Short mmCIF file of C-alpha atoms in Angstrom, two decimals:
data_model
loop_
_atom_site.label_atom_id
_atom_site.label_comp_id
_atom_site.label_asym_id
_atom_site.label_seq_id
_atom_site.Cartn_x
_atom_site.Cartn_y
_atom_site.Cartn_z
CA MET A 3 -48.40 14.69 -82.23
CA ARG A 4 -45.10 15.98 -80.77
CA HIS A 5 -44.16 19.64 -80.93
CA ARG A 6 -40.58 20.67 -81.44
CA PRO A 7 -39.24 22.96 -78.71
CA THR A 8 -39.10 26.55 -79.79
CA LEU A 9 -35.79 28.35 -80.12
CA LEU A 10 -36.71 30.50 -77.12
CA ALA A 11 -37.35 27.45 -74.95
CA PHE A 12 -34.05 25.89 -75.97
CA ALA A 13 -32.14 29.09 -75.19
CA SER A 14 -33.80 29.25 -71.77
CA LEU A 15 -32.70 25.68 -71.00
CA VAL A 16 -29.07 26.46 -71.92
CA LEU A 17 -29.07 29.56 -69.71
CA ALA A 18 -30.49 27.56 -66.82
CA LEU A 19 -27.76 24.94 -67.14
CA ILE A 20 -25.05 27.60 -67.25
CA ALA A 21 -26.48 29.40 -64.23
CA ALA A 22 -26.89 26.24 -62.11
CA PRO A 23 -24.08 25.85 -59.54
CA ALA A 24 -21.75 22.87 -59.86
CA PRO A 25 -22.53 20.09 -57.36
CA ALA A 26 -20.56 20.57 -54.13
CA HIS A 27 -18.13 17.87 -53.06
CA ALA A 28 -18.70 16.80 -49.48
CA ALA A 29 -15.76 17.34 -47.17
CA THR A 30 -14.15 14.07 -46.09
CA ALA A 31 -11.57 12.78 -43.65
CA THR A 32 -8.06 12.17 -44.98
CA ALA A 33 -4.78 10.63 -43.83
CA THR A 34 -1.49 11.94 -45.22
CA PHE A 35 1.89 10.18 -44.98
CA THR A 36 5.16 12.12 -44.67
CA LYS A 37 8.66 10.71 -44.45
CA VAL A 38 10.18 12.94 -41.78
CA SER A 39 13.76 11.71 -42.03
CA ASP A 40 15.91 8.91 -43.46
CA TRP A 41 19.35 8.05 -42.11
CA GLY A 42 20.35 5.09 -44.25
CA SER A 43 19.74 2.31 -41.76
CA GLY A 44 16.25 3.54 -40.85
CA PHE A 45 13.60 6.19 -41.30
CA GLU A 46 10.96 8.14 -39.43
CA GLY A 47 7.45 8.47 -40.81
CA LYS A 48 4.40 10.49 -39.80
CA VAL A 49 0.73 10.21 -40.69
CA THR A 50 -1.67 13.09 -40.13
CA VAL A 51 -5.37 12.33 -39.86
CA THR A 52 -7.56 15.32 -40.71
CA ASN A 53 -11.28 15.37 -40.01
CA ALA A 54 -12.61 17.83 -42.61
CA THR A 55 -16.22 16.78 -41.98
CA THR A 56 -18.75 18.63 -39.85
CA THR A 57 -19.06 15.92 -37.21
CA ALA A 58 -16.62 14.37 -34.76
CA MET A 59 -14.99 11.07 -35.71
CA ASN A 60 -15.62 8.34 -33.15
CA GLY A 61 -12.07 7.04 -33.32
CA TRP A 62 -9.89 6.46 -36.37
CA ASN A 63 -8.27 3.46 -38.02
CA VAL A 64 -5.43 3.89 -40.52
CA GLN A 65 -4.16 0.86 -42.43
CA PHE A 66 -1.45 0.56 -45.07
CA ASP A 67 1.17 -1.76 -46.49
CA VAL A 68 4.94 -1.37 -46.62
CA PRO A 69 7.13 -3.00 -49.28
CA ALA A 70 8.75 -6.38 -48.66
CA GLY A 71 11.98 -6.04 -46.73
CA TYR A 72 10.77 -3.04 -44.70
CA SER A 73 9.35 -3.10 -41.18
CA ILE A 74 8.01 -0.73 -38.55
CA PRO A 75 9.19 -1.83 -35.09
CA SER A 76 7.84 1.09 -33.07
CA ALA A 77 5.20 3.82 -33.16
CA TRP A 78 3.91 6.57 -30.89
CA ASP A 79 0.59 8.36 -30.38
CA ALA A 80 -1.23 5.36 -31.89
CA VAL A 81 -1.84 1.68 -31.13
CA MET A 82 -0.05 -0.41 -33.75
CA THR A 83 -0.73 -3.97 -34.88
CA ARG A 84 0.89 -5.89 -37.72
CA SER A 85 0.00 -8.75 -40.02
CA GLY A 86 2.90 -9.44 -42.37
CA GLN A 87 3.56 -6.25 -44.33
CA HIS A 88 0.14 -4.82 -43.42
CA TYR A 89 0.03 -2.36 -40.51
CA THR A 90 -2.96 -0.99 -38.62
CA PHE A 91 -2.88 2.12 -36.43
CA THR A 92 -5.78 3.15 -34.22
CA ASN A 93 -6.35 6.12 -31.98
CA PRO A 94 -4.89 5.77 -28.47
CA SER A 95 -7.30 5.42 -25.56
CA TRP A 96 -6.55 8.93 -24.35
CA ALA A 97 -7.82 10.42 -27.65
CA PRO A 98 -11.09 8.56 -28.38
CA ALA A 99 -12.60 11.19 -30.71
CA LEU A 100 -11.34 13.62 -33.35
CA PRO A 101 -13.46 16.79 -33.45
CA ALA A 102 -14.75 18.27 -36.70
CA GLY A 103 -12.03 20.28 -38.42
CA ALA A 104 -9.28 18.88 -36.17
CA SER A 105 -6.15 16.88 -37.01
CA ALA A 106 -4.13 14.27 -35.15
CA SER A 107 -0.72 12.84 -36.01
CA PHE A 108 1.14 9.68 -35.11
CA GLY A 109 4.70 8.72 -35.88
CA PHE A 110 6.79 5.62 -36.30
CA ASN A 111 10.32 4.42 -36.89
CA GLY A 112 11.10 1.89 -39.61
CA SER A 113 13.98 0.08 -41.20
CA PRO A 114 15.96 -0.05 -43.37
CA GLY A 115 16.51 3.38 -44.90
CA GLY A 116 15.59 4.40 -48.44
CA PHE A 117 11.91 3.87 -47.68
CA PRO A 118 9.87 4.44 -50.87
CA GLY A 119 6.55 5.06 -49.13
CA ILE A 120 3.35 3.31 -48.09
CA THR A 121 0.68 1.73 -50.32
CA GLY A 122 -2.98 0.77 -50.00
CA CYS A 123 -3.68 3.38 -47.34
CA THR A 124 -7.22 3.47 -45.87
CA LEU A 125 -8.80 5.60 -43.17
CA ASN A 126 -11.78 4.00 -41.46
CA GLY A 127 -12.18 1.75 -44.49
CA ALA A 128 -12.07 4.57 -47.06
CA PRO A 129 -9.14 5.72 -49.24
CA CYS A 130 -6.74 7.94 -47.28
CA GLY A 131 -6.96 10.62 -49.94
CA GLY A 132 -10.67 11.21 -49.38
CA GLY A 133 -13.97 9.72 -50.43
CA GLY A 134 -15.67 7.16 -48.30
CA PRO A 135 -17.57 3.94 -48.12
CA SER A 136 -21.16 3.78 -49.27
CA PRO A 137 -23.48 5.90 -47.12
CA GLY A 138 -25.29 2.80 -45.98
CA VAL A 139 -22.23 0.93 -44.61
CA PRO A 140 -22.45 0.47 -40.81
CA GLY A 141 -20.25 2.42 -38.46
CA ARG A 142 -17.20 1.01 -36.76
CA PRO A 143 -17.98 -1.37 -33.86
CA GLY A 144 -17.37 -0.14 -30.32
CA ALA A 145 -14.59 -1.28 -28.01
CA ALA A 146 -14.36 -5.03 -27.49
CA SER A 147 -13.60 -7.01 -24.34
CA ALA A 148 -12.78 -10.69 -23.95
CA THR A 149 -13.15 -13.51 -21.45
CA SER A 150 -11.72 -16.97 -21.82
CA THR A 151 -11.86 -20.58 -20.70
CA THR A 152 -9.39 -23.37 -21.41
CA GLY A 153 -10.75 -23.97 -24.92
CA SER A 154 -12.63 -20.83 -25.93
CA ILE A 155 -12.63 -17.03 -26.02
CA THR A 156 -15.81 -14.96 -25.81
CA LEU A 157 -15.84 -11.45 -27.24
CA THR A 158 -18.31 -8.65 -26.50
CA TRP A 159 -18.31 -5.27 -28.27
CA GLY A 160 -20.27 -2.08 -28.71
CA ALA A 161 -22.95 -1.95 -31.39
CA SER A 162 -22.24 -0.16 -34.67
CA SER A 163 -24.25 2.80 -35.85
CA GLY A 164 -26.49 2.54 -38.91
CA THR A 165 -28.23 -0.49 -40.34
CA VAL A 166 -26.47 -3.68 -39.28
CA THR A 167 -27.14 -7.14 -40.68
CA GLY A 168 -24.50 -8.80 -38.53
CA TYR A 169 -20.89 -8.87 -37.40
CA ARG A 170 -17.84 -10.80 -38.52
CA VAL A 171 -15.02 -11.64 -36.11
CA TYR A 172 -11.61 -11.77 -37.78
CA GLU A 173 -8.30 -13.23 -36.73
CA GLY A 174 -5.97 -11.61 -39.20
CA ALA A 175 -7.74 -11.95 -42.56
CA THR A 176 -9.69 -15.07 -41.54
CA VAL A 177 -13.33 -14.93 -40.43
CA LYS A 178 -13.67 -16.88 -37.18
CA ALA A 179 -17.33 -16.16 -36.41
CA THR A 180 -20.38 -14.48 -37.97
CA VAL A 181 -23.14 -13.40 -35.58
CA SER A 182 -26.18 -11.14 -35.55
CA GLY A 183 -25.60 -9.76 -32.03
CA THR A 184 -22.69 -8.11 -30.24
CA THR A 185 -21.09 -11.19 -28.71
CA ALA A 186 -19.36 -14.23 -30.15
CA THR A 187 -17.55 -17.28 -28.81
CA ILE A 188 -14.65 -18.84 -30.68
CA GLY A 189 -14.22 -22.45 -29.57
CA GLY A 190 -11.95 -25.35 -30.32
CA LEU A 191 -8.89 -23.57 -28.98
CA GLY A 192 -6.04 -25.10 -27.01
CA ALA A 193 -4.94 -24.25 -23.50
CA CYS A 194 -2.80 -21.14 -22.95
CA GLU A 195 -3.17 -19.82 -26.51
CA SER A 196 -3.14 -16.08 -27.27
CA HIS A 197 -5.36 -14.79 -30.07
CA THR A 198 -6.03 -11.29 -31.41
CA TYR A 199 -9.39 -10.50 -32.99
CA THR A 200 -11.07 -7.58 -34.73
CA VAL A 201 -14.78 -7.13 -35.37
CA LYS A 202 -16.47 -5.63 -38.45
CA ALA A 203 -20.16 -4.90 -38.97
CA TYR A 204 -21.79 -5.56 -42.33
CA ASN A 205 -25.02 -5.11 -44.30
CA GLY A 206 -26.07 -5.18 -47.93
CA GLU A 207 -23.97 -2.09 -48.69
CA GLY A 208 -20.72 -3.54 -47.42
CA GLU A 209 -18.51 -3.93 -44.37
CA SER A 210 -17.47 -1.38 -41.78
CA ALA A 211 -13.97 -0.48 -40.68
CA ALA A 212 -12.60 -2.86 -38.07
CA GLY A 213 -12.99 -2.11 -34.39
CA ASP A 214 -9.97 -1.93 -32.10
CA PRO A 215 -8.14 -5.27 -31.85
CA VAL A 216 -8.59 -7.26 -28.64
CA THR A 217 -6.18 -9.95 -27.47
CA ALA A 218 -7.03 -12.77 -25.08
CA THR A 219 -5.33 -15.91 -23.84
CA THR A 220 -7.15 -19.12 -23.08
CA ALA A 221 -6.87 -20.57 -19.59
CA GLY A 222 -4.64 -23.46 -18.67
CA CYS A 223 -1.27 -21.72 -18.73
CA THR A 224 1.46 -23.33 -16.69
CA GLY A 225 3.69 -20.97 -14.78
CA SER A 226 2.78 -17.61 -13.29
CA GLY A 227 1.44 -14.65 -15.23
CA GLY A 228 0.55 -16.75 -18.26
CA THR A 229 -2.18 -14.38 -19.42
CA LEU A 230 0.04 -11.31 -19.59
CA PRO A 231 1.24 -10.11 -23.01
CA LYS A 232 4.68 -11.13 -24.26
CA HIS A 233 5.87 -7.57 -23.63
CA PHE A 234 3.86 -5.62 -21.09
CA LEU A 235 3.75 -2.37 -19.13
CA THR A 236 3.44 -2.33 -15.34
CA GLY A 237 2.47 0.70 -13.29
CA TYR A 238 2.08 1.32 -9.56
CA TRP A 239 -1.15 2.88 -8.29
CA HIS A 240 -1.00 5.01 -5.12
CA ASN A 241 -3.18 4.06 -2.17
CA PHE A 242 -2.10 7.29 -0.49
CA VAL A 243 -1.91 11.01 -1.17
CA ASN A 244 1.20 12.87 -2.27
CA ALA A 245 2.09 15.51 -4.87
CA ALA A 246 1.01 13.26 -7.77
CA THR A 247 -2.49 13.10 -9.22
CA GLU A 248 -5.01 11.13 -7.12
CA LEU A 249 -6.86 8.51 -9.16
CA ARG A 250 -9.54 5.93 -8.65
CA LEU A 251 -8.35 2.54 -9.76
CA SER A 252 -10.90 2.58 -12.59
CA ALA A 253 -9.12 5.63 -14.07
CA VAL A 254 -6.00 3.61 -14.97
CA PRO A 255 -5.66 3.91 -18.77
CA ALA A 256 -5.63 1.00 -21.19
CA GLU A 257 -1.90 1.28 -21.83
CA TYR A 258 -1.18 -0.47 -18.53
CA ASP A 259 -1.32 -4.27 -18.58
CA LEU A 260 -0.40 -4.91 -14.94
CA VAL A 261 -1.37 -2.62 -12.07
CA ALA A 262 0.49 -2.93 -8.76
CA VAL A 263 -1.50 -1.47 -5.86
CA ALA A 264 0.87 0.26 -3.46
CA PHE A 265 0.96 -0.91 -0.74
CA GLY A 266 -0.02 -3.83 1.44
CA GLU A 267 1.36 -3.03 4.87
CA ALA A 268 2.58 -4.77 8.00
CA THR A 269 0.46 -5.40 11.07
CA ALA A 270 1.64 -5.94 14.64
CA THR A 271 1.96 -9.66 13.83
CA ALA A 272 5.18 -10.62 12.05
CA GLY A 273 4.58 -11.64 8.44
CA GLN A 274 0.95 -10.59 8.32
CA VAL A 275 -0.13 -8.18 5.56
CA ALA A 276 -3.15 -5.87 5.66
CA PHE A 277 -4.82 -3.64 3.08
CA ALA A 278 -7.69 -1.14 2.92
CA VAL A 279 -8.37 2.01 0.92
CA ASP A 280 -6.44 4.83 2.58
CA ALA A 281 -8.65 7.30 4.43
CA GLY A 282 -6.73 10.30 3.09
CA LEU A 283 -7.06 9.07 -0.48
CA SER A 284 -10.75 8.37 0.01
CA ALA A 285 -11.29 11.94 1.21
CA ALA A 286 -9.22 13.41 -1.65
CA LEU A 287 -11.39 11.52 -4.16
CA GLY A 288 -14.62 12.74 -2.62
CA GLY A 289 -15.33 9.40 -0.95
CA TYR A 290 -13.78 6.18 -2.25
CA THR A 291 -14.79 3.04 -0.44
CA ASP A 292 -13.42 -0.47 -0.24
CA ALA A 293 -16.52 -1.67 -2.09
CA GLN A 294 -15.87 0.78 -4.93
CA PHE A 295 -12.23 -0.31 -5.04
CA ARG A 296 -13.27 -3.96 -5.30
CA ALA A 297 -15.64 -3.07 -8.15
CA ASP A 298 -12.82 -1.22 -9.90
CA VAL A 299 -10.56 -4.29 -9.65
CA GLN A 300 -13.27 -6.27 -11.43
CA ALA A 301 -13.68 -3.52 -14.03
CA LEU A 302 -9.97 -3.75 -14.84
CA HIS A 303 -10.31 -7.53 -15.09
CA GLN A 304 -13.10 -7.06 -17.62
CA ARG A 305 -10.72 -4.89 -19.65
CA GLY A 306 -8.20 -7.73 -19.69
CA LYS A 307 -5.89 -6.19 -17.08
CA LYS A 308 -4.22 -7.76 -14.06
CA VAL A 309 -4.11 -6.22 -10.59
CA ILE A 310 -1.66 -7.27 -7.90
CA LEU A 311 -0.92 -6.13 -4.34
CA SER A 312 2.53 -4.64 -3.82
CA VAL A 313 3.89 -5.36 -0.35
CA GLY A 314 6.32 -2.98 1.30
CA GLY A 315 7.51 0.23 -0.27
CA GLU A 316 10.14 2.62 1.05
CA ALA A 317 8.61 2.67 4.54
CA GLY A 318 7.38 -0.94 4.44
CA ARG A 319 8.11 -2.97 7.54
CA VAL A 320 6.77 -6.39 6.56
CA GLN A 321 9.11 -8.94 8.12
CA VAL A 322 9.26 -12.58 7.03
CA ALA A 323 12.19 -13.93 9.01
CA ASP A 324 11.01 -17.36 10.15
CA ALA A 325 8.71 -20.20 9.12
CA ALA A 326 5.76 -18.95 11.16
CA ALA A 327 5.97 -15.50 9.58
CA ALA A 328 6.18 -17.12 6.14
CA THR A 329 2.93 -18.97 6.81
CA ARG A 330 1.21 -15.83 8.05
CA PHE A 331 2.39 -13.93 4.97
CA ALA A 332 0.96 -16.55 2.60
CA ASP A 333 -2.31 -16.86 4.52
CA SER A 334 -2.91 -13.10 4.80
CA VAL A 335 -1.98 -12.26 1.20
CA TYR A 336 -4.18 -15.09 -0.08
CA ALA A 337 -7.08 -13.80 2.03
CA LEU A 338 -6.61 -10.33 0.50
CA MET A 339 -6.54 -11.85 -2.98
CA GLN A 340 -9.86 -13.54 -2.32
CA SER A 341 -11.38 -10.43 -0.75
CA TYR A 342 -10.27 -7.82 -3.29
CA GLY A 343 -9.68 -9.90 -6.42
CA PHE A 344 -5.92 -9.39 -6.63
CA ASP A 345 -4.15 -11.61 -9.19
CA GLY A 346 -0.91 -11.87 -7.29
CA VAL A 347 1.72 -10.11 -5.22
CA ASP A 348 4.66 -7.77 -5.78
CA ILE A 349 7.61 -7.91 -3.38
CA ASP A 350 8.87 -4.37 -2.82
CA LEU A 351 10.59 -4.72 0.55
CA GLU A 352 13.39 -2.22 0.87
CA ASN A 353 14.22 -3.26 4.43
CA GLY A 354 15.29 -6.66 5.71
CA LEU A 355 14.36 -9.15 2.99
CA ASN A 356 15.11 -12.75 3.96
CA ALA A 357 15.38 -14.81 0.78
CA THR A 358 14.95 -18.17 2.46
CA TYR A 359 11.71 -17.48 4.29
CA MET A 360 10.22 -15.19 1.63
CA ALA A 361 10.72 -18.01 -0.88
CA GLN A 362 8.91 -20.33 1.54
CA ALA A 363 6.07 -17.81 1.84
CA LEU A 364 5.71 -17.37 -1.93
CA ARG A 365 5.72 -21.11 -2.60
CA SER A 366 3.03 -21.55 0.03
CA LEU A 367 1.00 -18.77 -1.59
CA ARG A 368 1.45 -20.40 -5.00
CA ALA A 369 0.14 -23.70 -3.61
CA LYS A 370 -3.00 -21.88 -2.42
CA ALA A 371 -3.59 -19.63 -5.45
CA GLY A 372 -2.61 -21.93 -8.31
CA ALA A 373 -0.45 -21.72 -11.41
CA ASN A 374 -1.84 -18.37 -12.62
CA LEU A 375 -0.53 -16.53 -9.56
CA ILE A 376 1.49 -13.49 -10.63
CA ILE A 377 4.67 -12.89 -8.63
CA THR A 378 6.73 -9.79 -9.34
CA MET A 379 9.62 -8.12 -7.55
CA ALA A 380 10.81 -4.50 -7.45
CA PRO A 381 14.32 -4.53 -5.99
CA GLN A 382 16.51 -1.46 -5.76
CA THR A 383 19.41 -1.36 -8.19
CA ILE A 384 21.94 -2.25 -5.49
CA ASP A 385 19.91 -5.39 -4.65
CA MET A 386 20.61 -6.91 -8.08
CA GLN A 387 24.34 -6.19 -8.39
CA SER A 388 25.30 -9.78 -7.68
CA THR A 389 23.73 -13.20 -7.14
CA GLY A 390 24.82 -13.08 -3.50
CA MET A 391 22.34 -10.28 -2.68
CA GLU A 392 19.16 -11.42 -0.91
CA TYR A 393 16.82 -10.16 -3.64
CA PHE A 394 18.83 -11.87 -6.38
CA LYS A 395 18.97 -15.06 -4.29
CA LEU A 396 15.17 -14.91 -3.89
CA ALA A 397 14.60 -14.39 -7.63
CA LEU A 398 16.76 -17.36 -8.56
CA SER A 399 15.30 -19.62 -5.87
CA ILE A 400 11.72 -19.09 -7.15
CA LYS A 401 12.64 -18.83 -10.82
CA ASP A 402 10.17 -21.60 -11.72
CA ILE A 403 7.19 -19.59 -10.38
CA LEU A 404 8.48 -16.01 -10.82
CA THR A 405 6.72 -13.76 -13.35
CA VAL A 406 9.07 -10.78 -13.63
CA VAL A 407 11.63 -8.63 -11.82
CA HIS A 408 11.32 -4.94 -12.60
CA THR A 409 14.38 -3.45 -10.92
CA GLN A 410 14.15 0.21 -9.92
CA PHE A 411 16.77 1.79 -12.18
CA TYR A 412 16.65 5.10 -10.29
CA ASN A 413 17.54 6.70 -6.94
CA SER A 414 20.85 4.86 -7.00
CA GLY A 415 23.69 6.96 -8.37
CA SER A 416 26.25 5.42 -10.73
CA MET A 417 26.60 1.63 -10.73
CA LEU A 418 28.70 -1.10 -12.35
CA GLY A 419 27.17 -3.03 -15.25
CA CYS A 420 27.62 -6.63 -16.34
CA ASP A 421 30.87 -5.76 -18.14
CA GLN A 422 32.39 -4.55 -14.83
CA ALA A 423 34.21 -1.98 -16.94
CA GLN A 424 32.95 1.25 -15.40
CA ALA A 425 30.27 2.81 -13.26
CA TYR A 426 27.44 3.92 -15.54
CA ALA A 427 25.48 7.06 -14.66
CA GLN A 428 21.80 6.63 -13.85
CA GLY A 429 19.39 8.26 -16.26
CA THR A 430 21.17 6.88 -19.34
CA VAL A 431 20.61 4.08 -21.83
CA ASN A 432 23.94 2.59 -20.76
CA PHE A 433 22.78 2.38 -17.15
CA MET A 434 19.53 0.59 -17.98
CA THR A 435 21.07 -1.88 -20.42
CA ALA A 436 24.32 -2.66 -18.59
CA LEU A 437 22.52 -3.27 -15.28
CA ALA A 438 19.69 -5.31 -16.81
CA CYS A 439 22.45 -7.38 -18.42
CA ILE A 440 23.57 -8.48 -14.92
CA GLN A 441 20.26 -10.26 -14.40
CA LEU A 442 20.08 -11.58 -17.96
CA GLU A 443 23.57 -13.09 -17.79
CA ASN A 444 23.25 -14.50 -14.27
CA GLY A 445 20.32 -16.87 -14.30
CA LEU A 446 17.04 -15.05 -15.00
CA ARG A 447 15.23 -15.67 -18.28
CA PRO A 448 14.73 -12.61 -20.53
CA ASP A 449 10.96 -12.90 -20.03
CA GLN A 450 11.58 -12.42 -16.29
CA VAL A 451 13.42 -9.09 -16.66
CA ALA A 452 11.84 -5.65 -17.09
CA LEU A 453 13.09 -2.07 -16.78
CA GLY A 454 11.71 0.03 -13.92
CA LEU A 455 11.85 3.81 -14.38
CA PRO A 456 10.17 6.93 -12.94
CA ALA A 457 7.24 8.33 -14.91
CA GLY A 458 8.59 11.87 -14.78
CA PRO A 459 9.90 14.71 -12.62
CA GLY A 460 8.84 14.37 -9.00
CA ALA A 461 8.52 10.60 -9.16
CA ALA A 462 12.13 10.02 -8.07
CA GLY A 463 15.10 11.90 -6.70
CA GLY A 464 17.39 10.70 -9.49
CA GLY A 465 17.36 8.58 -12.61
CA VAL A 466 14.40 10.27 -14.32
CA VAL A 467 14.67 9.66 -18.07
CA ALA A 468 12.76 10.68 -21.15
CA PRO A 469 10.40 7.80 -22.05
CA SER A 470 12.01 7.64 -25.48
CA LEU A 471 15.24 6.52 -23.78
CA VAL A 472 13.37 3.60 -22.22
CA ASN A 473 12.35 2.56 -25.73
CA GLN A 474 15.94 2.91 -26.87
CA ALA A 475 17.13 0.68 -24.01
CA LEU A 476 14.52 -1.94 -24.86
CA ASP A 477 15.70 -1.94 -28.48
CA CYS A 478 19.29 -2.32 -27.35
CA LEU A 479 18.43 -5.34 -25.20
CA ALA A 480 16.01 -6.95 -27.67
CA ARG A 481 17.94 -6.32 -30.89
CA ARG A 482 21.34 -4.84 -29.98
CA THR A 483 20.37 -1.68 -31.87
CA ASN A 484 20.07 1.93 -30.63
CA CYS A 485 22.61 1.16 -27.88
CA GLY A 486 24.84 3.69 -26.21
CA SER A 487 28.51 2.95 -25.69
CA PHE A 488 27.57 -0.33 -23.95
CA THR A 489 26.28 -3.15 -26.16
CA PRO A 490 25.07 -6.35 -24.46
CA PRO A 491 26.85 -9.60 -25.34
CA ARG A 492 23.75 -10.96 -27.08
CA ALA A 493 20.20 -9.91 -28.02
CA TYR A 494 17.31 -10.77 -25.68
CA PRO A 495 14.19 -10.53 -27.87
CA ASP A 496 12.02 -11.88 -25.04
CA ILE A 497 12.87 -9.02 -22.66
CA ARG A 498 9.58 -8.64 -20.81
CA GLY A 499 8.87 -4.92 -20.82
CA ALA A 500 8.88 -1.92 -18.53
CA MET A 501 7.57 -0.70 -15.20
CA THR A 502 7.00 2.82 -13.99
CA TRP A 503 6.67 4.50 -10.66
CA SER A 504 3.94 5.43 -11.01
CA ILE A 505 0.59 5.61 -12.78
CA ASN A 506 -0.24 8.65 -10.65
CA TRP A 507 2.97 10.45 -11.63
CA ASP A 508 2.31 9.48 -15.25
CA ALA A 509 -1.10 11.18 -14.95
CA SER A 510 0.69 14.27 -13.64
CA THR A 511 2.74 14.47 -16.85
CA ASN A 512 -0.17 13.95 -19.26
CA TRP A 513 0.53 10.21 -19.57
CA SER A 514 3.84 10.82 -21.34
CA PHE A 515 5.42 7.56 -20.12
CA SER A 516 2.62 5.14 -20.99
CA LYS A 517 1.75 6.88 -24.28
CA THR A 518 5.37 6.54 -25.40
CA VAL A 519 6.46 3.16 -24.01
CA LYS A 520 3.32 1.02 -24.48
CA PRO A 521 3.10 1.43 -28.30
CA HIS A 522 6.80 0.60 -28.50
CA LEU A 523 6.28 -2.59 -26.51
CA GLN A 524 3.50 -3.61 -28.88
CA GLY A 525 5.87 -3.24 -31.83
CA MET A 526 8.64 -5.38 -30.33
CA PRO A 527 9.31 -8.88 -31.69
#
């Protein structure tokens, strides 16, 4: 027989419910969009990621959509990828974690103006306004790397935290592989194809946020440098000690696609090139051996980077002035490629270049190394003023095997541009665009032309520019937008990218050059 609760018992229950504290809402991470400015033809946006939790975030991933007709061509302080109107922004390599209670912001420029705002925003797979995926969803996969053959790409990534049933490999929104471990091979691909993949972990509760995207190109490319991105960033690494920051090769950040080791030097035999880790640098780094350098070259290869040997420099005395010297150059550089793992050679001879015999040397080297040999050139500005200059003659004579020319747009004073209208002052957008136009309008393909600039104060005696001006010059050349008073005669959307002297000087300025220019290159058409 049931007993009714007494009035006293009922009153006690009510008091207990009143006295009980309301359930606390767990602090979450959020991402907030702000339109900073709008000037009619474009706009600037900013997203602030705030980690209001009590633990550090192991990277962040912000995704959102923009309305049809709008686009975001460039971003900074984040790595941007795009699929249609859907954009993904991930933390840059120099900021891998966001501490508890901390915030980080990234910005971007878009077009046209009158931007109404973003939609469908998520942060690490959860709504940007707070809340999160189910507690049992796996964590975001770790950084991925890729290797390739002619018909396949193999991905390897870091395991996710939590309970993991398996992983799905995506290309865009399409699942390309489902595996239980942390590696997958995507087959059936053609030769010289570039593919970008992301990896997500899953279990019965759902799917994790995507890991950082990784891009790879299958083997079999014809022409040099076929595995480099469409738009890429080159940096020189010092094999010597000066006022810039000393770095082991392994310390080169992910923003750099091509690393030019400076320098291979002359021997007593004409045409012969030698290289070894500089004794002064080794001592400054607490002991850095040739064996460690070789291992670091391979480590960069595993990260999808290319490493080449730059020959010459300001004091370089490598002389290739006859057929015998050309043969010795090719033989010695090829031997260094085999010994150290270099992917090619950079010609940075500021004294006595002979176009005829250097072309012979480079063609001989290409015959030894094969079609994937990377050949770059770093002429001074004066060397590319006309097609009659030896450097320009060399570039045109090896155009079929040349990867890129990244002219040094600094240390030159004012120079004439392709319009021959006036001498443009170094350190300006006009200077970079009008002088690059000389090469673009006189025989080199746009994908063989890049802009070479100093990384910051101290790196050059003149021509130092804010990295944002490099981005502006790239936009002017690629789209004929953001130009100064000089506008090129046509757009060159395949303009290859940018180079900086140097990675070490970039380190000395808190990576300002690479953190600004690399995301912009990724957003170019």
